[in-house]
PDB file of C-alpha atoms in Angstrom:
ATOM      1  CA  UNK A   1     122.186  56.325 105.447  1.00  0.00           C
ATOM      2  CA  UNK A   2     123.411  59.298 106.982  1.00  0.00           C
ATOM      3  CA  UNK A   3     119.411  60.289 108.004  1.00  0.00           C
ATOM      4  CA  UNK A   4     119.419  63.828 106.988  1.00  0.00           C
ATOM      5  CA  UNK A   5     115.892  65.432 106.499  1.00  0.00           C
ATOM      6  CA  UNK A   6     114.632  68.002 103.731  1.00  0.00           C
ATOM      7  CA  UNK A   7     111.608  69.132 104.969  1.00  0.00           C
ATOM      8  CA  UNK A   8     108.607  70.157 102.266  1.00  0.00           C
ATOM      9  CA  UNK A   9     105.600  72.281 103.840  1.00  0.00           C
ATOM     10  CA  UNK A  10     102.644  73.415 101.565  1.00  0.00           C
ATOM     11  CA  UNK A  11      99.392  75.192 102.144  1.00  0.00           C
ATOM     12  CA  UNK A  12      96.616  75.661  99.994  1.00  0.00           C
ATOM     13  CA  UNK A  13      95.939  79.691 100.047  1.00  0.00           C
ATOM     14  CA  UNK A  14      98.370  82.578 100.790  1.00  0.00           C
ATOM     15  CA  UNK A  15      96.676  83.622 103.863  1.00  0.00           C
ATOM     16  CA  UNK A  16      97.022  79.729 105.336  1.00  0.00           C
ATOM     17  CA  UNK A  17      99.651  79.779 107.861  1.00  0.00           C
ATOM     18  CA  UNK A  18     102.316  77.094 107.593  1.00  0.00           C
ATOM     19  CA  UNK A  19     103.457  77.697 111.184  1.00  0.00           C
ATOM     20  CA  UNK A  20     102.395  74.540 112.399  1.00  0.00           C
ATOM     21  CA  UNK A  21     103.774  72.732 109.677  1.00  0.00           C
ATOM     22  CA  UNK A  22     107.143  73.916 109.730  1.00  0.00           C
ATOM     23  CA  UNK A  23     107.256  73.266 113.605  1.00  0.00           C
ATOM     24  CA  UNK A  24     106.490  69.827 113.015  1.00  0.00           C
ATOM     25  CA  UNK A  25     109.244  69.912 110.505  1.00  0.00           C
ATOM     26  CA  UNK A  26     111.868  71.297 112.907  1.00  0.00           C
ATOM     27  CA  UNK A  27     110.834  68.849 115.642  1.00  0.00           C
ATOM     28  CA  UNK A  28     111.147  65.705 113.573  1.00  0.00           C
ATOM     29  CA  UNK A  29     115.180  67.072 113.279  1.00  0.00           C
ATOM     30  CA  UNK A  30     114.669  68.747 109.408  1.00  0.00           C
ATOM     31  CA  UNK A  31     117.243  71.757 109.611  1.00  0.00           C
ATOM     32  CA  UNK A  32     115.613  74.631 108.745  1.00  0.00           C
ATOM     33  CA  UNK A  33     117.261  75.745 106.209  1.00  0.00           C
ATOM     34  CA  UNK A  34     116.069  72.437 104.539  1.00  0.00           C
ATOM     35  CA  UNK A  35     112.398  73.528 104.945  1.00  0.00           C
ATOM     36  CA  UNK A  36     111.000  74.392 101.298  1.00  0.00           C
ATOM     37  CA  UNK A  37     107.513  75.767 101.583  1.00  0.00           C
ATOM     38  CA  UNK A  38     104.664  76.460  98.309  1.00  0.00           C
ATOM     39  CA  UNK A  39     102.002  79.168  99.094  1.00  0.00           C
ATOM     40  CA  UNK A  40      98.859  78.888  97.705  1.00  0.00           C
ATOM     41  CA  UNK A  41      98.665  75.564  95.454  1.00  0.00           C
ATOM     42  CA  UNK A  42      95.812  73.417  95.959  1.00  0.00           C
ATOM     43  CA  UNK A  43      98.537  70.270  95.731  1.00  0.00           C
ATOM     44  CA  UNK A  44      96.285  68.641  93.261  1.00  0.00           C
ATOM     45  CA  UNK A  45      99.515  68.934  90.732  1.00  0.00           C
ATOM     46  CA  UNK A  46     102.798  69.707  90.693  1.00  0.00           C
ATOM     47  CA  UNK A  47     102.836  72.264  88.054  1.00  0.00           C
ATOM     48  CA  UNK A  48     104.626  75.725  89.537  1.00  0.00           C
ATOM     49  CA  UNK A  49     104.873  74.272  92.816  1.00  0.00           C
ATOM     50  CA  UNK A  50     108.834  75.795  92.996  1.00  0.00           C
ATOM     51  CA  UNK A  51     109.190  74.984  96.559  1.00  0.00           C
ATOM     52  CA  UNK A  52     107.991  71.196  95.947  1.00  0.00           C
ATOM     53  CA  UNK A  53     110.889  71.867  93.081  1.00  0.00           C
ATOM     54  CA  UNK A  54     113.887  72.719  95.810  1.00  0.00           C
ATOM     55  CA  UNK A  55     112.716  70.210  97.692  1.00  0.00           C
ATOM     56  CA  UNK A  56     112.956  67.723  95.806  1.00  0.00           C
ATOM     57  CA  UNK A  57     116.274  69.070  94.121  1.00  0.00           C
ATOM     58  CA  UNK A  58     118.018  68.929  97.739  1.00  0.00           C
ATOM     59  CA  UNK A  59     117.156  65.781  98.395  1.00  0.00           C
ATOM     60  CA  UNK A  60     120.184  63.397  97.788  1.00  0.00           C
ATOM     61  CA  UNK A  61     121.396  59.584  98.670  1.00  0.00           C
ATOM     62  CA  UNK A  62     121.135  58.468 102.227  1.00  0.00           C
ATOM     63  CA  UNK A  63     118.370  61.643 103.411  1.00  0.00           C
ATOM     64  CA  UNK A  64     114.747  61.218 103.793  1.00  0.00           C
ATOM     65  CA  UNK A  65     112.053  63.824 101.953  1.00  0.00           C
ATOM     66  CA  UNK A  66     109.895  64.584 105.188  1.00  0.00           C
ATOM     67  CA  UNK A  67     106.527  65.972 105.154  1.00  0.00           C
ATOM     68  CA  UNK A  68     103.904  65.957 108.082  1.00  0.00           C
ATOM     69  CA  UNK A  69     100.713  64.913 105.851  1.00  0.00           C
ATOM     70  CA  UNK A  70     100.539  63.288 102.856  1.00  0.00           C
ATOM     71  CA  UNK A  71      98.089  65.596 100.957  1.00  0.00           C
ATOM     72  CA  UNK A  72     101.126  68.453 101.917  1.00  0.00           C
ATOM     73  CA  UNK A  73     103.270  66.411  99.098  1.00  0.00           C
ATOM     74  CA  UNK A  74     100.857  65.389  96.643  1.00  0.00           C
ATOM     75  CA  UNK A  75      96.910  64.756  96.128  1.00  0.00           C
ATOM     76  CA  UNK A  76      97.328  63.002  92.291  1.00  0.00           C
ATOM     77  CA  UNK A  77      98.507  59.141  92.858  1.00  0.00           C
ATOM     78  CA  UNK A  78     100.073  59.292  89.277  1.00  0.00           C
ATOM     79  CA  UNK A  79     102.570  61.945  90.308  1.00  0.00           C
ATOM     80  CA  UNK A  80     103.078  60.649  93.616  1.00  0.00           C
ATOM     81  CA  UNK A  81     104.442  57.347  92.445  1.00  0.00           C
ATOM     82  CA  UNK A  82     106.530  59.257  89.975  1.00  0.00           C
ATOM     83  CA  UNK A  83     107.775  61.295  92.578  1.00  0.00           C
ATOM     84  CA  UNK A  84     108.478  58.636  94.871  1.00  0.00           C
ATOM     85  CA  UNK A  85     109.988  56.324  92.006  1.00  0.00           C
ATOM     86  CA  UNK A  86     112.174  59.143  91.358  1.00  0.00           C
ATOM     87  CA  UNK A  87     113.823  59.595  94.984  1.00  0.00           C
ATOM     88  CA  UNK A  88     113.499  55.713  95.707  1.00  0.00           C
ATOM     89  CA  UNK A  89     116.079  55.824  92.226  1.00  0.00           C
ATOM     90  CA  UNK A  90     118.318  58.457  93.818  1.00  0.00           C
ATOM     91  CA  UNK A  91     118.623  56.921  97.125  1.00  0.00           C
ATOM     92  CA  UNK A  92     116.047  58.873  99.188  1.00  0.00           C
ATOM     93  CA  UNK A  93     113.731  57.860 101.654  1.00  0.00           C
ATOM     94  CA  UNK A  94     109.814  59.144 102.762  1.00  0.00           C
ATOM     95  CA  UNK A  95     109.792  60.491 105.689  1.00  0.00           C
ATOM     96  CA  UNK A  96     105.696  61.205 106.561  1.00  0.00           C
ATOM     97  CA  UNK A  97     105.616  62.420 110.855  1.00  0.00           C
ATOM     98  CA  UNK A  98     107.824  60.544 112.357  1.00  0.00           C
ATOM     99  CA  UNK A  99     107.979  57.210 110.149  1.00  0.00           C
ATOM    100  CA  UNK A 100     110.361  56.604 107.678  1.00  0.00           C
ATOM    101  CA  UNK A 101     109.062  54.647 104.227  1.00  0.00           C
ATOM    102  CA  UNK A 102     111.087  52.637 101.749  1.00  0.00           C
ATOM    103  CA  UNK A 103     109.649  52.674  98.362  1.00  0.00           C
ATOM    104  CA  UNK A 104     111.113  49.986  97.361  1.00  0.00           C
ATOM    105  CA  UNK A 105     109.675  47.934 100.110  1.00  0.00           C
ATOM    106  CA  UNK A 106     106.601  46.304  99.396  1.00  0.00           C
ATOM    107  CA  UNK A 107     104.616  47.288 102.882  1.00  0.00           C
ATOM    108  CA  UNK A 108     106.085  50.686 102.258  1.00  0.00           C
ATOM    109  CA  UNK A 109     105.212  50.933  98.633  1.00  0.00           C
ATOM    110  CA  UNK A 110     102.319  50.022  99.617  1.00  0.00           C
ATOM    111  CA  UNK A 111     101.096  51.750 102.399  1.00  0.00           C
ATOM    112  CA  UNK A 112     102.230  54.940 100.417  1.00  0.00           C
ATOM    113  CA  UNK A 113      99.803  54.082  97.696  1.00  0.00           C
ATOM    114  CA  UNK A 114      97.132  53.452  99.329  1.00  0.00           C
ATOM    115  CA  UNK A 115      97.674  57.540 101.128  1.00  0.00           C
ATOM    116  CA  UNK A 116      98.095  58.812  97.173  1.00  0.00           C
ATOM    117  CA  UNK A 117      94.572  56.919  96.362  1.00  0.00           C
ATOM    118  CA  UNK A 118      92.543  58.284  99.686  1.00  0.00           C
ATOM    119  CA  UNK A 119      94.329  61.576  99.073  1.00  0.00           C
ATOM    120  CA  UNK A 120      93.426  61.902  95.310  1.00  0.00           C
ATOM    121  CA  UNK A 121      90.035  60.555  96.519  1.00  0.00           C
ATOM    122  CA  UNK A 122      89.379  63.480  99.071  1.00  0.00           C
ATOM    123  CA  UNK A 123      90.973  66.462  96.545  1.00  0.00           C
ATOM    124  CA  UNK A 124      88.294  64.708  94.150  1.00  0.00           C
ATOM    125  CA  UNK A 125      85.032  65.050  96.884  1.00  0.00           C
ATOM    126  CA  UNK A 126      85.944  67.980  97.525  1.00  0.00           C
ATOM    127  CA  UNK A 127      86.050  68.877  93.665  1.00  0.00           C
ATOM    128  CA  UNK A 128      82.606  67.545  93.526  1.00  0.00           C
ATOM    129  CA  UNK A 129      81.118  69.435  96.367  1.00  0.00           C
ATOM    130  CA  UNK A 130      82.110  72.666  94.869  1.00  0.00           C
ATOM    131  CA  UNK A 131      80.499  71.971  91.154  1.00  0.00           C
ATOM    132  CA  UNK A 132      77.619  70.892  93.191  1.00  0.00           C
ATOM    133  CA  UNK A 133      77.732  74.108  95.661  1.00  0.00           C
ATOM    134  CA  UNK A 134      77.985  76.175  92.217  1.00  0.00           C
ATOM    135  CA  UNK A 135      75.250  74.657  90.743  1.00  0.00           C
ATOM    136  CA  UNK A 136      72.765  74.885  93.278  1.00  0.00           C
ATOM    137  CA  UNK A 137      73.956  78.684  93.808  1.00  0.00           C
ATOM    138  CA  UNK A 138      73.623  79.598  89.790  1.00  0.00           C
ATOM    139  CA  UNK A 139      70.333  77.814  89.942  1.00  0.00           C
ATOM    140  CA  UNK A 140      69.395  80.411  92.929  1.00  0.00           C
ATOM    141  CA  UNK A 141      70.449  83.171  90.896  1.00  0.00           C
ATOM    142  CA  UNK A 142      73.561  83.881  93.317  1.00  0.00           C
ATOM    143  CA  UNK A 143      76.490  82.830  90.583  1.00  0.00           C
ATOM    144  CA  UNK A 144      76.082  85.252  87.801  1.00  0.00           C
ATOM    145  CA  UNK A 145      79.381  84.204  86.594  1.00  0.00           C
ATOM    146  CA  UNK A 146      82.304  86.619  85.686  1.00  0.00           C
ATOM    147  CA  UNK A 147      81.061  90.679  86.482  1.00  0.00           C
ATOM    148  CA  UNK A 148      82.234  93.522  83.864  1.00  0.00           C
ATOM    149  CA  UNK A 149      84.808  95.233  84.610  1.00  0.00           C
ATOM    150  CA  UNK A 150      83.286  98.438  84.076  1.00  0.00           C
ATOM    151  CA  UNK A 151      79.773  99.795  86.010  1.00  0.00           C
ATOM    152  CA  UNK A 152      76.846  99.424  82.973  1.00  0.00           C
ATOM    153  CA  UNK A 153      76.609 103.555  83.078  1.00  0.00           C
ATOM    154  CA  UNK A 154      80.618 103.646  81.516  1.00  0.00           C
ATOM    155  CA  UNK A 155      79.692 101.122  79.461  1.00  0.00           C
ATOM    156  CA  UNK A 156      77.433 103.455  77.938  1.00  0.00           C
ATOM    157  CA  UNK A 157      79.154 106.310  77.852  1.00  0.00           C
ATOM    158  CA  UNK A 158      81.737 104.473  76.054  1.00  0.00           C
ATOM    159  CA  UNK A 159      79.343 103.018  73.099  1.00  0.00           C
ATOM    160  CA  UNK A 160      78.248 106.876  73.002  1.00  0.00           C
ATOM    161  CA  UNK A 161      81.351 108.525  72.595  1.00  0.00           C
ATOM    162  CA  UNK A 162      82.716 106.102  70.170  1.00  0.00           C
ATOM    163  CA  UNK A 163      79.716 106.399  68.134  1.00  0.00           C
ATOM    164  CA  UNK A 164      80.181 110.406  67.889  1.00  0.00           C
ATOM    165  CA  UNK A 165      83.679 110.412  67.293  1.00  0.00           C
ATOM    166  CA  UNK A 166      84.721 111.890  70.225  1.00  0.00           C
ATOM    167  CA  UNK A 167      87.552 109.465  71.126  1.00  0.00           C
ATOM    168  CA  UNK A 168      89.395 106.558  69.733  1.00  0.00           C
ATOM    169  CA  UNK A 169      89.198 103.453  71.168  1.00  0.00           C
ATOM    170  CA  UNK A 170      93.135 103.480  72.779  1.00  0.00           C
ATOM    171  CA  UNK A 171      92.397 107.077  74.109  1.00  0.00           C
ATOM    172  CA  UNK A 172      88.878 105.190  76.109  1.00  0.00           C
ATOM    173  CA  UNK A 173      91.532 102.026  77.034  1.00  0.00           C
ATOM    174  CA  UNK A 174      93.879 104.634  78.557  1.00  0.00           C
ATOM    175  CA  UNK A 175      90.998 106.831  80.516  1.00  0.00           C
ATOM    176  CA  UNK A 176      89.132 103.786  81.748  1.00  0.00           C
ATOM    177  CA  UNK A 177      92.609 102.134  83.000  1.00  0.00           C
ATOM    178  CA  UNK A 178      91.256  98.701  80.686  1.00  0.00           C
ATOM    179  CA  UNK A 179      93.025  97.254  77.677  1.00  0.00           C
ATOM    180  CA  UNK A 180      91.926  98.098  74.330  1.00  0.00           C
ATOM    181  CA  UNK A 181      89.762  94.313  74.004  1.00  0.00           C
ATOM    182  CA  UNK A 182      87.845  95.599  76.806  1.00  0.00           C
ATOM    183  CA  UNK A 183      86.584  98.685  75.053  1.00  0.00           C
ATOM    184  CA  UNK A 184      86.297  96.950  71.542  1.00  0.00           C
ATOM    185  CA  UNK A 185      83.782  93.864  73.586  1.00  0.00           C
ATOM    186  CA  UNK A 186      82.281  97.009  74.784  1.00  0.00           C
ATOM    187  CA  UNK A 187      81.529  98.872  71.859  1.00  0.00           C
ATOM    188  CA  UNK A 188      80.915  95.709  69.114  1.00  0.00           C
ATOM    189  CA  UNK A 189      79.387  93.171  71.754  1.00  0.00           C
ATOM    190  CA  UNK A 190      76.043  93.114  72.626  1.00  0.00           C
ATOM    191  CA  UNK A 191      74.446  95.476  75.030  1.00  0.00           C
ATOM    192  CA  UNK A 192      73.785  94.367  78.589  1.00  0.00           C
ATOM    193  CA  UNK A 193      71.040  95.264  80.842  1.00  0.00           C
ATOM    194  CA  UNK A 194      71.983  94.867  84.190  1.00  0.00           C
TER     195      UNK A 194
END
């Protein structure tokens, strides 16, 4: 094993900073132009995550995949054993901080396993508090769900116009800067008093 690192850093918004992360990166010896980095995925899935993608794609026999958290990599235990299956096949090690895993070893296997469950665990809590936070806010009255895009007076002026014949529907998409479905679930859906 020749011990070179790809580094994989992820955070969950696009205002997040990664800073830290990729100085952990450099200082456990990943080059940095092996650093892949996702911005703004949640990391409950891998779908779109294109740096997660490179990452992986870079990785090759004899280096180690190197993140500095678990829930960085992955927060869904069925894609992080298929993940980990997959570079334990090509010849690649986990690297999580400083500590280097073996998939195929039982304590490693393992060990990493039992991080996928508490990390799929805490994406799932944390699921759970927000349906609960939503809840208890739409039963306040302080979730009213998705707004309109346009203020109730435009709304009106728009069922008025189109009633008179003043404008077509395209010609209202075009002033308003909406697309034509807005003005048609404006003019043939009900009215709303707001």
């Amino acid at each position: 094993m020749n011990g070179t690192r790809v580094g994989y850093a992820r955070c969950s918004t696009d205002e997040q900073d990664v800073i830290i992360q990729t100085e952990q990166l450099l200082t456990l010896g990943v080059p940095e132009d092996r650093i892949y980095i996702d911005y703004g995925f949640s990391g409950t899935t891998r779908r779109n995550r294109a740096g997660l993608d490179q990452a992986l794609a870079a990785a090759w026999d004899g280096t180690v995949f190197t993140v500095t958290k678990f829930d960085r990599f992955a927060r869904n235990m069925a894609e992080a054993n298929q993940i980990l299956t997959d570079l334990s096949g090509r010849g690649v090690l986990f690297g999580l901080g400083a500590s280097v895993y073996d998939w195929n070893d039982p304590f490693g296997r393992l060990f990493l396993q039992s991080l996928a469950m508490v990390a799929e665990f805490e994406a799932n809590i944390g699921h759970q508090r927000t349906r609960e936070g939503m809840a208890l806010a739409k039963k306040n009255g302080k979730l009213k769900g998705k707004q309109p895009k346009l203020p109730e007076p435009a709304r009106r002026s728009i069922r008025r116009r189109y009633a008179e014949g003043e404008v077509s529907l395209a010609d209202l998409a075009t002033e308003y800067s909406v697309g034509r479905s807005t003005i048609h679930r404006i003019i043939h859906g009900p009215e709303v008093c707001r």
